[in-house]
Amino acid sequence: MRRLAFMLSVAPMALLAMPVAAQTTTAAADTAAVTEVVVTGLRQSLRSAQTIKRNSDAILDAVVAEDIGKLPDNTAAETLARVAGIQVERYSDEANRVLIRGLPDVATTYNGREIFTAELRRVQLQDFPAQALAGIEVYKSGTADIVEPGLAGLINVRTRRPLDFKGRFIGGGVRLTYNDQSKKRDPNGNILISDRWETSIGEIGVLANATYAESKYRNGVRYNNQDISTVSSLSIVSPDSVGHSFRYPHSVGLYNDGGKRFRPSGNVAIQWKPNDKLEVYFDGIYQGYRGRQATDNLDVNLRDWDSTVQKDPTLTNVTLVPGTTDQAASFTKTGGVAPQAYRSTGADQTDTYQGAVGAIWRGDRLTLSTDLAYEDSEYEARNWSLDSAFTTAPTVTVKFNEKDGAAFDITGFDAANPANYYWRGYYERHYIAKGSGVQWRGDAVYDTGSSLIPEIKFGLRYTDRDASLIQGSRYAWVLPLKIALSSLPVGPLQMIEDPFRGDSQGFTQYLMPTREGIAANVSALQQRSVAALQQSVALNPNDQGYKDTLKAFSSPEVPLDQGGAFSATEQSYAEYAQAKYAFDLGSIAFDGVVGVRVVQTLGEYSGTSRVSANGVTSLIPRTVKQNYTDVLPNVSLRIHPADKVQLRLGYTQTRTRVDFGNLNPALNVSQVVRDPTQPVDPNAPAQPNAYGSGGNPDLVPLTSNNYDVSAEYYFSSTGSITVAGFYRDLFGFTSNYTRRVQDPVYGLIEISRPENSGAGKIKGFEINAQTFLDFLPDAFKGFGVQGNVTYIDGKNQFPKTLGGDAPYVRITGLSKWTYNAAMFYERNGVTGRISYNRRSPWVNYYRQAADGSQYAGVGVRAISRLDASLSYDLSKQLTISFDVTNLLAKPFENYNNYSPNRAYPVDVRYEGRYYGVGMRFRFGQ
């Protein structure tokens, strides 16, 4: 079999199968004990991943080297979508949220040590380019010696080190992709250089890797507004027979999410082995993200009163959904409010740096290791949005459910005429989030020499984290001045792109400035906004809102709002002990681990409340502290009834700290100002005297008791069938809830903030199989198949606000079924793969019915994808490749149950197909 391009080296299978904590101190370990395995193809990578899974003390799945390189994946998050038990959510043409067995609370580590993005507790996995990775391990159950996994589990991302290679190695690749929706081409590339030397002070290895990934995207969305209400009694409706009791969305519209993102990243690794027992290493990583957004929105109002003519819109040709008398299917609207639009431009970036030094000493029976790391990460975003409105309200024909979504057309309107657009407003935003941290760990592994308890581990870990966030925004509303959009200092107006497939949507393009026209003329737009606001103040001398806005625009920089800021500091102290055991009963072998991890957390969280009462707004600082200890046991048993079969049983306890932003103690409260001369209906429900929103410092960590069982049959080095069952008994999901409470100052107040839900239960199973079809005739022996299916049934309680047991409802964001199937071929230098992924529907959030019960309010329909790739080895050093992602291009669709038995579609989102062609090279081993 010819070598595939970009040959990668990995540590031996026994080493890769170690828990991630052991990898931290052992992955760079003593090459005298390392038997190097060279990954030269898809077959070897499947063998490596299967061996990791088979030998691990924890329940995990792995993807190794060529699995990532050979699949048409750009990021680690995209690759994870193919792993059993993993579900991902996609937005802006990429996977950006990863769930393990239906849970989003995933801890992330880089080469075994914790890594995060800005103020978050985890890293953005889509920021890891696939080209830079040696492998990914998905831990679905924990052991005492690894960093505390989240409620869902832990994902460890591995990169390479110089002593993994035999000598000097230079490898990399270039790739060009084409998006059929944005019509743009993007370059991607990476290069890795590694070498090792024997010197007078021992063996030294140095590795450097640099990666650049770019993507220009353009998604088209046609939508129904989720605000559903009854037609106005003042609207003229025809035919008369439909009456005035039907409901329909407040508006329909287009939302075209687009832009460019690019990710520069790099890592370095240095290893020094002065002798066979000692190794010292350094790991450094830089992870960057740059986004340049240009998002368009057109909202066509179907309901509001037109103040210029004192009339509600007229609805004609009204049809109702068959079988209903209260739900509109389509109509024609004339009059009312003119459509409004905006082009939101933005520039955001992330810079994350992590450096670590460590050492490992291996004696005859005792192994000692230590690792010290520092990380600094910052995310900054700026947005500039230019808003417009049509000068008149043209006739709109709309269908609320055309091919599973809204579809509308606008007649009698010349969209290409600049005279038909007013300037509506100008918006700016500045957002800054930061995080940094120090982490240290020390571990001792003792080989007892006993057959019953062959190994004992001890360890300590210390972390010190800080996180902060501050932001500010300002908006100049100028529509009453009726300023022509074409008069602004933004260059010529252009018709926006049409990103839609098919002909369902009639109206798709209108005039707007280019992204560069807005982003490159911010100073001029600020000056024009100030002039317009001065004019508005002169026309409305008693309007304090215009005066406040003018003051906000008095400086070039957006004022940062202390009322929306928070900061946090947190220290944790952990110690663990774990032992391996092994024994035989007759011809059956048993082994496993028993351990406990104790973690103490001390945190201080600060924010500033904004309180508005009696016409006065006050800023009130608030700081709270937390101090709690978790005791997290784990025990597992592995049974070997035959050479190729093993059974696993496991129990673990996990807990996940609450995100820093949710712990913000600040509460923003606005008092309701009512006209005392207006009569109060004594029979009407009580109305809140104030509304509040904010964080919740009383949130407790999410906790879970986890039970796992699996049966694994390994019938060849690349063939296996595994079946796993799991059950999670958990408490404390954090979600936003709205409730009304009595306050001693305001009386009845309605507060929206995150709260811990009640108890929860998750149960399910996974079936995973893979093999090369070596039993086929010789000409077909390069073919193989891989597939998995996951079933998850998860429910949790809402907060117990009224006492008693709250009802159980399906966990939000959780699909019951996930499927992955792949067929591949590898022989004679040709490697091909076609992969299919499907995720069943899920619920986004719940609504409360009139009787107080909860029902699924907004959900997402099933999603499926098909990807394909093909490569050919021109030589041992060069490979060319071709790939296609999102071949089916099926749109994202969600729906809105605005009552228990009535629904409208919400979004139909069209995403791009990506065609890629590339070349990879490698010199050395």
PDB file of N, CA and C in Angstrom, residues 77 121 167 196 206 261 300 315 332 338 408 417 431 567 615 772 870 890:
ATOM      1  N   ALA A  77     -14.503  20.858  15.362  1.00  0.00           N
ATOM      2  CA  ALA A  77     -15.931  20.722  15.648  1.00  0.00           C
ATOM      3  C   ALA A  77     -16.646  19.959  14.545  1.00  0.00           C
ATOM      4  N   ARG A 121     -15.532  29.144  29.911  1.00  0.00           N
ATOM      5  CA  ARG A 121     -14.852  28.052  30.621  1.00  0.00           C
ATOM      6  C   ARG A 121     -14.327  27.000  29.646  1.00  0.00           C
ATOM      7  N   GLY A 167      13.206  11.936  12.476  1.00  0.00           N
ATOM      8  CA  GLY A 167      14.265  12.914  12.233  1.00  0.00           C
ATOM      9  C   GLY A 167      13.659  14.181  11.688  1.00  0.00           C
ATOM     10  N   ARG A 196      15.143  16.746  15.160  1.00  0.00           N
ATOM     11  CA  ARG A 196      15.696  16.287  16.445  1.00  0.00           C
ATOM     12  C   ARG A 196      17.188  16.035  16.277  1.00  0.00           C
ATOM     13  N   VAL A 206      12.746  19.990  18.179  1.00  0.00           N
ATOM     14  CA  VAL A 206      12.018  21.252  18.021  1.00  0.00           C
ATOM     15  C   VAL A 206      10.998  21.088  16.896  1.00  0.00           C
ATOM     16  N   ARG A 261     -14.393  34.886   7.523  1.00  0.00           N
ATOM     17  CA  ARG A 261     -13.667  34.591   8.751  1.00  0.00           C
ATOM     18  C   ARG A 261     -12.354  33.912   8.369  1.00  0.00           C
ATOM     19  N   VAL A 300     -40.495  43.023   6.876  1.00  0.00           N
ATOM     20  CA  VAL A 300     -41.708  43.542   6.246  1.00  0.00           C
ATOM     21  C   VAL A 300     -42.842  43.457   7.254  1.00  0.00           C
ATOM     22  N   LEU A 315     -55.967  43.929   4.475  1.00  0.00           N
ATOM     23  CA  LEU A 315     -55.618  42.552   4.114  1.00  0.00           C
ATOM     24  C   LEU A 315     -56.664  42.014   3.150  1.00  0.00           C
ATOM     25  N   THR A 332     -52.754  39.328   0.873  1.00  0.00           N
ATOM     26  CA  THR A 332     -52.093  40.480   0.270  1.00  0.00           C
ATOM     27  C   THR A 332     -52.278  41.662   1.203  1.00  0.00           C
ATOM     28  N   ALA A 338     -44.010  50.927   6.320  1.00  0.00           N
ATOM     29  CA  ALA A 338     -43.074  50.569   5.256  1.00  0.00           C
ATOM     30  C   ALA A 338     -42.048  49.560   5.751  1.00  0.00           C
ATOM     31  N   PHE A 408     -42.577  35.644   0.242  1.00  0.00           N
ATOM     32  CA  PHE A 408     -43.343  36.844  -0.056  1.00  0.00           C
ATOM     33  C   PHE A 408     -42.770  37.540  -1.284  1.00  0.00           C
ATOM     34  N   ASN A 417     -34.127  51.778  -7.412  1.00  0.00           N
ATOM     35  CA  ASN A 417     -34.174  53.240  -7.431  1.00  0.00           C
ATOM     36  C   ASN A 417     -33.759  53.791  -6.071  1.00  0.00           C
ATOM     37  N   TYR A 431     -17.492  45.501  22.203  1.00  0.00           N
ATOM     38  CA  TYR A 431     -17.609  44.393  23.158  1.00  0.00           C
ATOM     39  C   TYR A 431     -16.205  43.862  23.426  1.00  0.00           C
ATOM     40  N   SER A 567     -16.909  40.951  36.303  1.00  0.00           N
ATOM     41  CA  SER A 567     -15.570  40.381  36.442  1.00  0.00           C
ATOM     42  C   SER A 567     -15.636  39.248  37.439  1.00  0.00           C
ATOM     43  N   GLY A 615     -37.774  58.014  37.819  1.00  0.00           N
ATOM     44  CA  GLY A 615     -37.077  58.858  36.864  1.00  0.00           C
ATOM     45  C   GLY A 615     -35.583  58.976  37.076  1.00  0.00           C
ATOM     46  N   PHE A 772     -12.763  -2.780   7.481  1.00  0.00           N
ATOM     47  CA  PHE A 772     -12.433  -2.920   6.073  1.00  0.00           C
ATOM     48  C   PHE A 772     -13.017  -4.239   5.581  1.00  0.00           C
ATOM     49  N   LEU A 870     -11.888  12.666  -2.109  1.00  0.00           N
ATOM     50  CA  LEU A 870     -11.099  11.761  -2.939  1.00  0.00           C
ATOM     51  C   LEU A 870      -9.682  12.300  -3.015  1.00  0.00           C
ATOM     52  N   LYS A 890     -29.380  20.701   2.069  1.00  0.00           N
ATOM     53  CA  LYS A 890     -30.739  20.795   2.610  1.00  0.00           C
ATOM     54  C   LYS A 890     -30.800  21.961   3.592  1.00  0.00           C
TER      55      LYS A 890
END
